[in-house]
Coordinates of C-alpha atoms in Angstrom, one line a residue:
M1 CA 15.2 9.9 -6.3
A2 CA 13.0 7.5 -8.3
V3 CA 15.5 4.7 -7.7
S4 CA 15.7 5.4 -4.0
M5 CA 11.9 5.4 -3.7
R6 CA 11.7 2.1 -5.6
R7 CA 14.2 0.5 -3.3
A8 CA 12.3 1.7 -0.3
L9 CA 9.0 0.3 -1.5
I10 CA 10.0 -3.1 -3.0
G11 CA 13.6 -3.6 -1.7
A12 CA 17.0 -4.0 -3.4
P13 CA 17.3 -6.3 -6.5
L14 CA 18.0 -10.0 -5.9
A15 CA 20.5 -11.9 -7.9
T16 CA 19.2 -14.8 -10.1
A17 CA 21.4 -17.1 -8.0
R18 CA 19.2 -16.4 -5.0
A19 CA 16.0 -17.8 -6.7
A20 CA 16.4 -21.1 -4.8
H21 CA 16.6 -19.3 -1.5
E22 CA 13.4 -17.3 -2.2
R23 CA 11.3 -20.4 -2.6
L24 CA 8.8 -21.4 0.0
N25 CA 8.7 -24.2 2.6
N26 CA 5.4 -26.0 3.0
W27 CA 4.2 -23.8 5.9
L28 CA 4.7 -20.6 4.0
G29 CA 3.4 -22.2 0.8
L30 CA 0.2 -23.0 2.6
S31 CA -0.2 -19.4 3.7
V32 CA 0.5 -18.1 0.1
F33 CA -1.5 -20.6 -2.0
A34 CA -4.2 -21.8 0.4
S35 CA -5.7 -18.5 1.8
D36 CA -8.3 -18.3 -1.0
N37 CA -9.4 -21.9 -0.5
L38 CA -9.4 -21.8 3.3
S39 CA -11.3 -18.5 3.3
S40 CA -14.1 -20.2 1.3
S41 CA -15.0 -22.2 4.4
A42 CA -16.2 -18.9 5.9
Y43 CA -19.1 -18.6 3.5
A44 CA -19.6 -22.0 1.8
T45 CA -22.0 -23.3 4.5
E46 CA -23.9 -20.0 4.5
A47 CA -24.2 -20.2 0.7
I48 CA -26.0 -23.5 1.0
L49 CA -28.3 -22.4 3.9
L50 CA -29.3 -19.2 2.1
V51 CA -30.5 -21.1 -1.0
I52 CA -32.5 -23.5 1.1
A53 CA -33.9 -20.7 3.4
V54 CA -34.8 -18.2 0.7
E55 CA -36.2 -20.6 -2.0
G56 CA -37.2 -23.6 0.2
S57 CA -38.0 -23.5 3.9
T58 CA -36.1 -22.8 7.1
R59 CA -37.7 -26.1 8.4
L60 CA -35.5 -28.0 5.8
L61 CA -32.1 -26.4 6.7
A62 CA -31.0 -29.9 8.0
A63 CA -30.6 -30.8 4.3
A64 CA -27.4 -28.7 4.3
L65 CA -25.6 -31.6 6.0
P66 CA -25.9 -34.2 3.3
I67 CA -25.3 -31.5 0.7
T68 CA -22.1 -30.6 2.5
I69 CA -21.1 -34.3 2.6
G70 CA -21.5 -34.5 -1.2
I71 CA -19.3 -31.4 -1.6
V72 CA -16.7 -32.9 0.8
V73 CA -16.6 -36.0 -1.4
L74 CA -16.2 -33.9 -4.6
T75 CA -13.6 -31.7 -2.9
G76 CA -11.6 -34.8 -1.9
V77 CA -11.7 -36.1 -5.5
V78 CA -10.6 -32.8 -6.9
A79 CA -7.8 -32.4 -4.3
L80 CA -6.5 -35.9 -5.1
S81 CA -6.7 -35.2 -8.8
Y82 CA -4.7 -32.0 -8.4
R83 CA -2.2 -33.8 -6.1
Q84 CA -1.6 -36.2 -9.1
T85 CA -1.3 -33.2 -11.3
V86 CA 1.4 -31.5 -9.3
Q87 CA 3.4 -34.7 -9.2
A88 CA 2.9 -35.3 -13.0
Y89 CA 3.6 -31.7 -14.0
P90 CA 6.0 -30.2 -11.4
T91 CA 6.7 -27.2 -13.7
G92 CA 3.4 -25.7 -12.7
G93 CA 0.6 -24.4 -14.9
G94 CA -2.2 -26.5 -13.5
A95 CA -5.2 -27.0 -15.8
Y96 CA -3.5 -25.1 -18.7
I97 CA -0.6 -27.5 -18.8
V98 CA -2.7 -30.6 -18.3
A99 CA -5.0 -29.5 -21.1
R100 CA -2.1 -28.5 -23.4
E101 CA -0.4 -31.9 -23.0
N102 CA -3.6 -34.1 -23.2
L103 CA -6.5 -32.2 -24.8
G104 CA -4.9 -29.8 -27.3
M105 CA -4.3 -26.1 -27.5
G106 CA -8.0 -25.1 -28.0
W107 CA -9.0 -26.5 -24.6
A108 CA -5.7 -25.4 -23.0
T109 CA -6.2 -21.7 -24.0
T110 CA -9.8 -22.1 -22.7
A111 CA -8.6 -23.3 -19.4
G112 CA -6.0 -20.5 -19.3
A113 CA -8.5 -17.8 -20.0
A114 CA -11.0 -19.2 -17.5
L115 CA -8.3 -19.2 -14.8
L116 CA -7.1 -15.7 -15.5
I117 CA -10.6 -14.4 -15.3
D118 CA -11.2 -16.3 -12.1
Y119 CA -8.0 -14.9 -10.5
V120 CA -9.1 -11.3 -11.3
L121 CA -12.6 -12.0 -9.8
T122 CA -11.0 -13.7 -6.7
V123 CA -9.1 -10.5 -5.9
A124 CA -12.2 -8.3 -6.4
V125 CA -14.6 -10.6 -4.5
S126 CA -12.2 -11.3 -1.6
V127 CA -11.2 -7.7 -1.1
A128 CA -14.9 -6.6 -1.4
A129 CA -16.0 -9.3 1.1
G130 CA -13.2 -8.4 3.6
V131 CA -14.0 -4.7 3.3
Q132 CA -17.7 -5.4 3.8
A133 CA -16.9 -7.3 7.0
M134 CA -14.8 -4.3 8.2
T135 CA -17.5 -1.7 7.4
S136 CA -20.1 -3.9 9.1
A137 CA -18.1 -3.7 12.3
F138 CA -17.2 0.0 11.8
T139 CA -20.2 1.5 10.0
V140 CA -18.5 5.0 9.9
L141 CA -16.3 3.5 7.1
Q142 CA -19.1 2.4 4.8
P143 CA -19.0 5.5 2.5
W144 CA -15.3 4.7 2.0
A145 CA -15.8 1.0 1.1
M146 CA -14.6 1.3 -2.5
H147 CA -11.6 3.4 -1.5
L148 CA -10.6 0.9 1.2
G149 CA -10.9 -1.9 -1.4
V150 CA -8.6 -0.1 -3.8
A151 CA -6.1 0.6 -1.0
A152 CA -6.2 -3.1 0.0
V153 CA -5.4 -4.2 -3.6
L154 CA -2.5 -1.8 -3.8
L155 CA -1.1 -3.0 -0.5
I156 CA -1.3 -6.7 -1.5
A157 CA 0.3 -5.9 -4.9
L158 CA 3.1 -4.0 -3.1
A159 CA 3.7 -6.9 -0.8
N160 CA 4.0 -9.3 -3.7
L161 CA 6.3 -7.0 -5.6
R162 CA 8.7 -7.3 -2.7
G163 CA 9.1 -11.1 -3.4
V164 CA 7.3 -14.3 -2.8
R165 CA 9.0 -15.1 0.6
E166 CA 8.3 -11.6 2.0
S167 CA 4.6 -11.8 1.0
G168 CA 4.4 -15.4 2.5
L169 CA 5.8 -14.2 5.8
L170 CA 3.5 -11.2 5.9
F171 CA 0.3 -13.2 5.0
A172 CA 1.1 -16.2 7.2
V173 CA -0.2 -14.4 10.3
P174 CA -3.8 -13.8 9.2
T175 CA -4.0 -17.2 7.5
Y176 CA -2.9 -19.2 10.6
S177 CA -4.8 -16.9 12.9
F178 CA -8.0 -17.8 11.0
V179 CA -7.2 -21.5 11.0
F180 CA -6.3 -21.5 14.7
G181 CA -9.3 -19.4 15.8
L182 CA -11.9 -21.5 13.8
L183 CA -10.4 -24.9 14.7
L184 CA -10.5 -23.9 18.4
T185 CA -14.1 -22.7 18.0
L186 CA -15.2 -25.8 16.2
G187 CA -13.4 -28.1 18.7
I188 CA -15.0 -26.5 21.7
G189 CA -18.4 -26.4 20.0
I190 CA -18.3 -30.1 19.1
V191 CA -17.2 -31.0 22.7
K192 CA -20.2 -29.1 24.0
V193 CA -22.5 -30.9 21.5
V194 CA -21.1 -34.3 22.4
T195 CA -21.3 -33.7 26.2
H196 CA -24.9 -32.5 25.7
A197 CA -24.0 -29.0 26.9
V198 CA -26.1 -27.8 24.0
P199 CA -29.8 -28.7 23.7
P200 CA -30.7 -30.7 20.5
P201 CA -31.9 -28.6 17.6
P202 CA -35.7 -28.2 17.5
E203 CA -36.0 -29.6 14.0
A204 CA -38.9 -31.8 12.9
V205 CA -37.2 -33.1 9.8
A206 CA -34.1 -35.3 9.7
P207 CA -31.3 -34.4 7.3
M208 CA -32.0 -37.0 4.6
A209 CA -35.8 -36.4 4.9
A210 CA -35.2 -32.7 4.5
L211 CA -33.1 -33.3 1.4
G212 CA -35.8 -35.5 -0.1
A213 CA -38.4 -32.8 0.5
L214 CA -36.5 -30.2 -1.5
P215 CA -37.1 -29.9 -5.3
F216 CA -34.3 -31.5 -7.2
F217 CA -33.2 -28.3 -9.0
L218 CA -33.1 -26.5 -5.6
V219 CA -30.8 -29.2 -4.3
L220 CA -28.6 -28.7 -7.3
R221 CA -28.6 -24.9 -6.7
A222 CA -27.6 -25.4 -3.1
F223 CA -24.9 -27.9 -4.1
A224 CA -23.6 -25.5 -6.7
S225 CA -23.6 -22.6 -4.3
G226 CA -21.8 -24.6 -1.6
C227 CA -19.2 -25.6 -4.2
A228 CA -17.7 -22.2 -3.5
A229 CA -15.7 -24.2 -1.0
L230 CA -13.7 -25.6 -4.0
T231 CA -12.5 -22.2 -5.2
G232 CA -8.8 -21.8 -4.9
I233 CA -8.1 -25.5 -4.6
E234 CA -6.2 -25.4 -7.9
A235 CA -3.8 -22.7 -6.8
I236 CA -1.0 -24.9 -5.7
S237 CA -0.9 -26.7 -9.0
N238 CA -0.2 -23.4 -10.8
G239 CA 2.6 -22.4 -8.4
V240 CA 4.6 -25.6 -8.0
Q241 CA 7.8 -23.9 -8.9
A242 CA 7.5 -21.6 -5.9
F243 CA 8.1 -24.5 -3.5
R244 CA 11.5 -25.8 -2.4
S245 CA 13.0 -28.9 -4.0
P246 CA 11.6 -31.5 -4.5
E247 CA 8.9 -29.2 -5.8
G248 CA 6.3 -31.8 -6.8
R249 CA 6.4 -33.7 -3.5
N250 CA 6.3 -30.5 -1.4
A251 CA 3.4 -29.1 -3.4
A252 CA 1.5 -32.5 -3.2
V253 CA 2.0 -32.6 0.6
T254 CA 0.8 -29.0 1.0
M255 CA -2.2 -29.8 -1.2
L256 CA -3.2 -32.6 1.2
W257 CA -2.8 -30.2 4.2
M258 CA -5.0 -27.6 2.5
A259 CA -7.7 -30.1 1.6
G260 CA -7.7 -31.6 5.1
L261 CA -8.0 -28.2 6.7
L262 CA -10.8 -27.1 4.3
L263 CA -12.9 -30.2 4.8
T264 CA -12.5 -30.0 8.6
L265 CA -13.5 -26.3 8.7
F266 CA -16.3 -26.6 6.2
T267 CA -17.9 -29.7 7.7
G268 CA -17.4 -28.4 11.2
I269 CA -19.2 -25.2 10.5
T270 CA -22.1 -27.0 8.9
V271 CA -22.4 -29.5 11.8
L272 CA -22.4 -26.7 14.4
A273 CA -24.8 -24.6 12.4
R274 CA -27.3 -27.5 12.6
A275 CA -26.4 -28.4 16.2
Y276 CA -26.9 -24.8 17.4
A277 CA -30.0 -24.2 15.2
I278 CA -28.3 -21.4 13.2
T279 CA -30.6 -19.7 10.7
P280 CA -29.0 -17.6 7.9
D281 CA -29.8 -14.0 7.7
V282 CA -32.1 -13.6 4.6
T283 CA -32.3 -9.8 4.8
G284 CA -32.3 -8.3 1.3
G285 CA -33.5 -11.4 -0.5
G286 CA -30.8 -13.7 0.7
H287 CA -27.8 -11.6 0.2
G288 CA -26.7 -12.2 3.8
V289 CA -26.0 -8.5 4.5
G290 CA -26.7 -9.1 8.3
E291 CA -24.9 -11.4 10.7
T292 CA -23.0 -14.3 9.0
V293 CA -23.3 -17.9 9.9
V294 CA -19.7 -18.0 11.1
S295 CA -20.4 -15.0 13.3
Q296 CA -23.5 -16.8 14.8
V297 CA -21.6 -20.0 15.3
A298 CA -18.7 -18.2 17.1
A299 CA -21.1 -16.3 19.3
A300 CA -23.0 -19.4 20.2
V301 CA -19.9 -21.4 21.0
W302 CA -18.1 -18.6 23.0
G303 CA -21.3 -17.5 24.8
G304 CA -21.6 -14.1 23.3
K305 CA -19.6 -11.4 21.5
N306 CA -16.6 -11.5 23.8
I307 CA -12.9 -11.4 23.1
P308 CA -12.6 -15.0 21.6
Y309 CA -15.6 -14.1 19.4
L310 CA -13.9 -10.9 18.2
F311 CA -10.7 -12.8 17.5
V312 CA -12.5 -15.2 15.2
Q313 CA -14.3 -12.3 13.5
F314 CA -11.2 -10.2 12.9
A315 CA -9.3 -13.3 11.7
T316 CA -12.2 -14.1 9.3
M317 CA -12.1 -10.5 8.0
A318 CA -8.4 -10.6 7.5
I319 CA -8.3 -13.9 5.6
L320 CA -11.1 -12.7 3.3
I321 CA -8.9 -9.9 2.2
V322 CA -5.7 -12.0 2.3
A323 CA -7.4 -14.6 0.0
A324 CA -6.7 -12.2 -2.8
N325 CA -3.0 -12.9 -2.3
T326 CA -3.5 -16.4 -3.8
S327 CA -4.4 -14.7 -7.1
F328 CA -1.3 -12.5 -6.8
A329 CA 0.8 -15.6 -6.4
D330 CA -0.8 -17.5 -9.3
F331 CA -2.0 -15.0 -11.9
P332 CA 1.6 -13.8 -12.7
R333 CA 2.9 -17.3 -12.9
L334 CA 0.2 -18.6 -15.3
S335 CA 0.5 -15.4 -17.3
A336 CA 4.3 -16.0 -17.6
I337 CA 3.7 -19.6 -18.8
L338 CA 1.1 -18.4 -21.4
A339 CA 3.6 -15.7 -22.5
R340 CA 6.4 -18.2 -23.0
D341 CA 4.0 -20.2 -25.1
R342 CA 3.3 -17.0 -27.2
W343 CA -0.3 -16.6 -26.1
L344 CA 0.2 -13.4 -24.1
P345 CA 2.7 -10.5 -24.5
R346 CA 6.2 -11.5 -23.7
Q347 CA 6.6 -8.8 -21.1
L348 CA 4.5 -10.9 -18.8
A349 CA 7.3 -13.5 -18.7
N350 CA 9.9 -11.1 -17.5
V351 CA 11.2 -11.6 -14.0
G352 CA 11.6 -8.4 -12.0
D353 CA 14.2 -7.2 -9.5
R354 CA 12.8 -9.3 -6.6
L355 CA 12.5 -12.5 -8.7
V356 CA 8.7 -12.1 -9.2
Y357 CA 6.7 -11.4 -12.3
N358 CA 6.3 -7.7 -11.8
N359 CA 4.2 -7.0 -14.9
G360 CA 1.7 -9.8 -14.1
I361 CA 1.3 -8.4 -10.6
L362 CA 0.7 -4.9 -11.9
V363 CA -1.8 -6.1 -14.6
L364 CA -3.8 -8.0 -12.1
A365 CA -3.9 -5.1 -9.6
G366 CA -5.0 -2.7 -12.4
I367 CA -7.8 -4.9 -13.7
A368 CA -9.0 -5.7 -10.2
I369 CA -9.1 -2.0 -9.2
V370 CA -11.1 -1.2 -12.4
L371 CA -13.6 -3.9 -11.5
L372 CA -13.9 -2.7 -7.9
I373 CA -14.5 0.9 -9.1
A374 CA -17.0 -0.3 -11.8
M375 CA -19.0 -2.3 -9.2
Q376 CA -18.5 0.3 -6.4
G377 CA -16.9 -2.3 -4.2
N378 CA -20.2 -4.2 -3.9
V379 CA -19.5 -7.8 -3.2
H380 CA -23.0 -8.9 -4.3
A381 CA -22.5 -7.3 -7.7
L382 CA -19.4 -9.4 -8.2
L383 CA -20.6 -12.8 -6.9
P384 CA -22.7 -13.7 -10.0
L385 CA -19.5 -13.5 -12.0
Y386 CA -17.7 -15.9 -9.7
M387 CA -17.0 -19.6 -9.9
V388 CA -17.7 -20.1 -13.6
G389 CA -14.0 -19.8 -14.6
V390 CA -12.7 -22.0 -11.8
F391 CA -15.1 -24.8 -12.6
V392 CA -14.2 -24.7 -16.3
S393 CA -10.6 -25.3 -15.3
F394 CA -11.6 -28.1 -12.8
T395 CA -13.5 -29.9 -15.6
L396 CA -10.8 -29.5 -18.2
S397 CA -8.0 -30.4 -15.8
Q398 CA -9.6 -33.7 -14.7
A399 CA -10.7 -34.6 -18.3
G400 CA -7.1 -34.1 -19.3
M401 CA -5.9 -36.4 -16.5
V402 CA -8.3 -39.1 -17.7
R403 CA -6.8 -38.7 -21.2
R404 CA -3.3 -39.0 -19.7
W405 CA -4.2 -42.2 -17.8
L406 CA -5.7 -43.8 -20.9
R407 CA -2.6 -42.9 -22.9
L408 CA 0.1 -43.9 -20.4
R409 CA -1.6 -46.8 -18.7
T410 CA 0.8 -46.7 -15.7
P411 CA 0.1 -49.0 -12.7
G412 CA -3.2 -48.1 -11.1
W413 CA -4.4 -46.1 -14.1
R414 CA -7.9 -47.6 -14.1
Q415 CA -8.7 -46.4 -10.5
S416 CA -7.2 -43.0 -11.3
A417 CA -9.1 -42.6 -14.5
I418 CA -12.4 -43.5 -12.8
M419 CA -11.7 -41.0 -10.0
N420 CA -10.8 -38.2 -12.4
G421 CA -13.7 -39.1 -14.7
F422 CA -16.1 -38.9 -11.8
G423 CA -14.6 -35.6 -10.8
S424 CA -14.8 -34.1 -14.3
L425 CA -18.4 -35.2 -14.6
A426 CA -19.4 -33.7 -11.2
T427 CA -17.6 -30.4 -11.7
G428 CA -19.0 -30.2 -15.2
I429 CA -22.6 -30.6 -13.8
V430 CA -21.8 -27.9 -11.2
L431 CA -20.5 -25.6 -14.0
I432 CA -23.7 -26.0 -16.0
V433 CA -25.9 -25.3 -12.9
V434 CA -23.8 -22.3 -11.9
A435 CA -23.9 -20.9 -15.5
I436 CA -27.7 -21.3 -15.7
T437 CA -28.6 -20.0 -12.2
K438 CA -26.2 -17.1 -12.3
F439 CA -26.5 -16.4 -16.0
H440 CA -28.6 -13.2 -15.6
P441 CA -29.9 -13.3 -12.0
P442 CA -32.7 -10.7 -11.3
E443 CA -31.1 -9.7 -8.0
A444 CA -27.7 -8.9 -9.7
H445 CA -26.2 -5.5 -10.1
P446 CA -27.5 -3.6 -13.3
I447 CA -24.6 -2.5 -15.5
F448 CA -26.6 -1.0 -18.3
S449 CA -30.2 0.2 -18.5
F450 CA -32.3 1.1 -21.6
T451 CA -36.0 1.5 -22.6
V452 CA -37.9 0.0 -25.5
D453 CA -41.4 1.3 -26.2
G454 CA -41.6 2.6 -22.7
H455 CA -40.5 -0.7 -21.1
P456 CA -37.3 -0.5 -19.0
F457 CA -34.7 -3.2 -19.4
N458 CA -31.7 -3.8 -17.2
L459 CA -28.7 -5.6 -18.4
R460 CA -27.3 -7.2 -15.2
A461 CA -23.9 -8.5 -14.2
G462 CA -24.1 -12.3 -14.4
A463 CA -22.3 -15.4 -15.5
W464 CA -23.1 -14.5 -19.1
L465 CA -20.2 -11.9 -18.8
V466 CA -17.7 -14.7 -18.0
V467 CA -19.2 -17.1 -20.6
A468 CA -18.8 -14.4 -23.2
L469 CA -15.4 -13.2 -22.1
I470 CA -13.7 -16.6 -22.2
P471 CA -14.0 -17.2 -26.0
L472 CA -13.2 -13.5 -26.5
M473 CA -9.9 -14.0 -24.6
V474 CA -9.2 -17.2 -26.5
A475 CA -9.6 -15.2 -29.7
V476 CA -7.2 -12.6 -28.5
F477 CA -4.7 -15.4 -27.5
Y478 CA -4.8 -16.7 -31.0
R479 CA -4.3 -13.2 -32.6
I480 CA -1.2 -12.7 -30.3
H481 CA 0.1 -16.2 -31.1
D482 CA -0.3 -15.6 -34.9
H483 CA 1.6 -12.4 -34.6
Y484 CA 4.5 -14.0 -32.8
N485 CA 4.6 -16.9 -35.3
T486 CA 4.5 -14.3 -38.2
V487 CA 7.4 -12.4 -36.6
S488 CA 9.4 -15.6 -36.1
S489 CA 8.9 -16.7 -39.7
Q490 CA 10.2 -13.3 -40.9
L491 CA 13.2 -13.3 -38.6
T492 CA 14.4 -16.9 -39.1
L493 CA 17.8 -17.5 -40.8
I494 CA 16.6 -20.7 -42.4
G495 CA 16.7 -20.1 -46.2
F496 CA 18.0 -16.6 -45.7
E497 CA 20.6 -15.2 -48.1
E498 CA 22.6 -12.2 -46.9
P499 CA 22.0 -9.2 -49.3
P500 CA 25.0 -7.1 -50.6
A501 CA 26.2 -4.3 -48.4
P502 CA 23.8 -1.3 -48.7
Q503 CA 24.6 2.1 -50.1
Q504 CA 24.8 4.5 -47.2
T505 CA 23.4 8.0 -47.3
V506 CA 23.7 10.2 -44.2
I507 CA 21.4 13.3 -43.7
V508 CA 21.8 15.7 -40.8
L509 CA 18.9 17.9 -39.8
V510 CA 20.2 21.4 -39.1
P511 CA 17.6 23.7 -37.6
S512 CA 20.3 26.3 -36.7
I513 CA 24.0 26.5 -36.0
N514 CA 24.9 26.1 -32.3
R515 CA 27.1 24.0 -30.0
G516 CA 24.6 21.1 -30.1
I517 CA 24.8 20.8 -33.9
V518 CA 28.6 20.5 -34.2
P519 CA 28.9 17.0 -32.6
A520 CA 26.1 15.8 -34.9
L521 CA 28.0 17.1 -38.0
R522 CA 31.2 15.4 -36.9
Y523 CA 29.4 12.2 -36.2
A524 CA 27.7 12.2 -39.6
R525 CA 30.9 13.0 -41.4
A526 CA 32.6 10.0 -39.8
M527 CA 29.8 7.6 -40.9
G528 CA 30.2 7.8 -44.7
H529 CA 31.1 9.8 -47.8
D530 CA 27.6 10.6 -49.0
T531 CA 26.8 13.0 -46.2
R532 CA 24.4 15.9 -46.5
A533 CA 22.9 18.6 -44.3
L534 CA 19.3 19.6 -44.6
H535 CA 17.6 22.7 -43.3
I536 CA 13.9 23.1 -43.5
E537 CA 13.1 26.8 -43.8
I538 CA 10.3 27.8 -41.4
D539 CA 11.3 31.4 -41.1
P540 CA 13.1 32.9 -44.2
D541 CA 14.6 35.7 -42.0
D542 CA 16.9 33.2 -40.2
T543 CA 18.3 31.6 -43.4
P544 CA 21.0 34.3 -44.3
R545 CA 22.5 34.0 -40.8
L546 CA 22.6 30.2 -41.2
R547 CA 24.4 30.4 -44.6
D548 CA 27.0 32.8 -43.1
Q549 CA 27.9 30.4 -40.3
W550 CA 27.8 27.3 -42.4
E551 CA 31.2 27.6 -44.1
Q552 CA 32.9 27.8 -40.7
W553 CA 31.2 24.8 -39.0
S554 CA 30.1 22.5 -41.9
H555 CA 33.2 20.2 -42.0
G556 CA 32.8 20.2 -45.7
I557 CA 29.3 18.8 -45.7
P558 CA 27.0 20.4 -48.4
L559 CA 23.9 22.2 -47.1
L560 CA 20.5 21.9 -48.8
I561 CA 17.7 24.4 -47.8
I562 CA 14.1 23.4 -48.5
E563 CA 11.3 25.9 -48.1
S564 CA 8.3 25.1 -46.0
P565 CA 5.6 27.7 -46.8
Y566 CA 3.1 26.0 -44.4
R567 CA 5.7 25.8 -41.6
S568 CA 5.7 22.0 -41.5
L569 CA 8.8 20.0 -40.7
I570 CA 7.4 16.6 -41.5
D571 CA 5.9 17.1 -45.0
P572 CA 9.0 18.6 -46.6
L573 CA 11.2 16.0 -44.9
F574 CA 9.1 13.1 -46.2
R575 CA 9.2 14.5 -49.8
Y576 CA 13.0 14.8 -49.7
L577 CA 13.4 11.3 -48.3
D578 CA 11.2 10.0 -51.2
E579 CA 13.6 11.6 -53.6
V580 CA 16.7 10.2 -51.8
Q581 CA 15.4 6.7 -51.2
T582 CA 15.4 5.5 -54.9
E583 CA 17.5 2.4 -54.7
P584 CA 16.1 -0.9 -53.2
N585 CA 19.5 -1.6 -51.6
Q586 CA 19.9 1.8 -50.0
T587 CA 20.0 2.8 -46.3
V588 CA 19.5 6.4 -45.3
T589 CA 20.6 7.5 -41.9
L590 CA 18.9 10.5 -40.5
V591 CA 20.8 12.3 -37.8
I592 CA 18.7 14.4 -35.4
P593 CA 20.7 16.7 -33.1
E594 CA 19.1 17.2 -29.7
F595 CA 20.1 19.0 -26.6
V596 CA 19.3 17.6 -23.1
P597 CA 18.4 20.0 -20.3
V598 CA 19.7 19.5 -16.7
K599 CA 16.3 19.3 -15.1
W600 CA 13.3 17.3 -16.3
W601 CA 11.0 20.3 -16.1
H602 CA 13.3 22.4 -18.4
K603 CA 12.3 20.0 -21.2
L604 CA 8.8 21.2 -20.9
L605 CA 9.9 24.7 -21.9
H606 CA 11.3 23.6 -25.3
N607 CA 9.8 22.3 -28.5
Q608 CA 9.8 18.5 -28.8
S609 CA 10.6 18.5 -32.5
G610 CA 13.0 15.6 -32.3
L611 CA 10.6 13.4 -30.5
L612 CA 7.8 14.2 -32.9
L613 CA 10.0 13.5 -35.9
K614 CA 11.0 10.1 -34.5
I615 CA 7.4 9.1 -34.0
A616 CA 6.5 10.2 -37.5
L617 CA 9.4 8.2 -39.0
L618 CA 8.8 5.1 -36.9
F619 CA 7.3 2.9 -39.7
R620 CA 9.3 4.2 -42.6
R621 CA 11.3 1.5 -44.3
G622 CA 15.0 1.7 -45.2
L623 CA 15.6 4.6 -42.7
V624 CA 17.8 4.6 -39.6
V625 CA 17.1 7.5 -37.2
T626 CA 20.0 8.4 -34.9
N627 CA 19.9 11.0 -32.1
V628 CA 23.1 12.8 -31.2
R629 CA 22.5 14.4 -27.8
Y630 CA 24.3 17.4 -26.4
H631 CA 24.0 17.6 -22.6
L632 CA 23.7 21.0 -21.0
T633 CA 25.5 21.6 -17.7
R634 CA 23.3 24.1 -16.0

């Protein structure tokens, strides 16, 4: 039954030979790996406008245009850098591989930890944002927001467990619906602006003048907030091996498509927001809990909240949720690479029935669900944690590429090194600004409250959590790595001399005489000459009957009876094993008879003595524990 249910949910197993057929063409690759990045265009402009409107002035919103242009330039640099990365490192792994090959393992594990954290947060933030858009449209669902978020994570995880091609086909519809709907909206909107069908914005301040009127740190904050547009741009570099051959070339082409679409959508929304005099909703201190900028732009272009407007809104809602799929494509792949390098448990490198990394998918889903429940599905409680991890990986990846160009000095290395150096510096500055401004923001969700001398203190969710978690994860990586190295050093055959054959002693545990004991006695007798039977006497009244039956069924094996006045099985057994295990080159085999009921619930009606004994004996040296099972038929 369990196998049938598993097949129904995730499908029949796929042979390893089908791996090449399960890979993605560029169109499906774009829907799988670009949904996170493309969805950021739905809120990047709004993030800039909110900072200016809340902490500056609505008169200076025109400053969003030059800030957007700056982010567009940075996005182009980062995209070109990652395009070089996927061509130089077609095995995938992104920032981790670049840092490993060029900066050393310390920086590589830092990049790996930062990316894994960012992928978890991407799932939580994307799903929470999508559910928020849904509950805004259907307010009756608001009390169920957290439950809807958990259900969405489970559905996306299930789709990914079915295989990379199936998830790509499933999520292509919302991704391309969003791209089509927004491009059409922007195109019609720009035509209206060019043909003067829209009156010019009533602004008194030109874009550059507005930018100059803003405080420098406020400009940095707006720039850093708008850099949310860059999140997810590294996804393709981590999943190069998911593309069809030639993997590097196809991934690089898809990277350019993604960057081109992002820059078009992001710039177009900012231009139309200015042209249509869109003002961000600053309800709740700038959280944007009211109508979004994309919603206002769509309503202005389409002349109200009609069918085209609703199409754009539903497509936006869908891609915000589907953006989580990018993490489900990349987190398991990066985890597998780290596991193969001995930084994470090896189980994460195991390929499942459908040629995907099942364990990585399940781990990501589990952590994201815990995070959603802890934050009650509140997107604004999650946002302060966002972006730190991805900008750590951006900075390290580009710094690693600079080091690579300086080392290899291939044709055109100077221009490439300058471009990557500029990108590393810019993303590093954004990282610092994000870390400072979101370190412990006063508007963030409180996660722990306490009182000192009557004064309340709230420990709030902020970037400090991620800043603290990255080195903690790196420390865990090194503990895991040290363990695997220690195990390897103890298992290596180098310098190993085979010891003489061990002396074998076989002990059969005999709780009573029945049909299940006889096969165990025959098995033990066949194993060696020094074979003994051991009965631990819990109830002395049963012992005479056992002695009477022993002669008939013993197969010549001597029986030793040990009293247990305190009714314990484990303590008398351990004392006897201490007496038997006296020689260093001696192996003792303990045979535990066990009968197996027909139905699983029958097992609940019997003592689990055999299981408890195996657990108790797990770490005892020089002991082999063998189960001899007798299967009941009814």
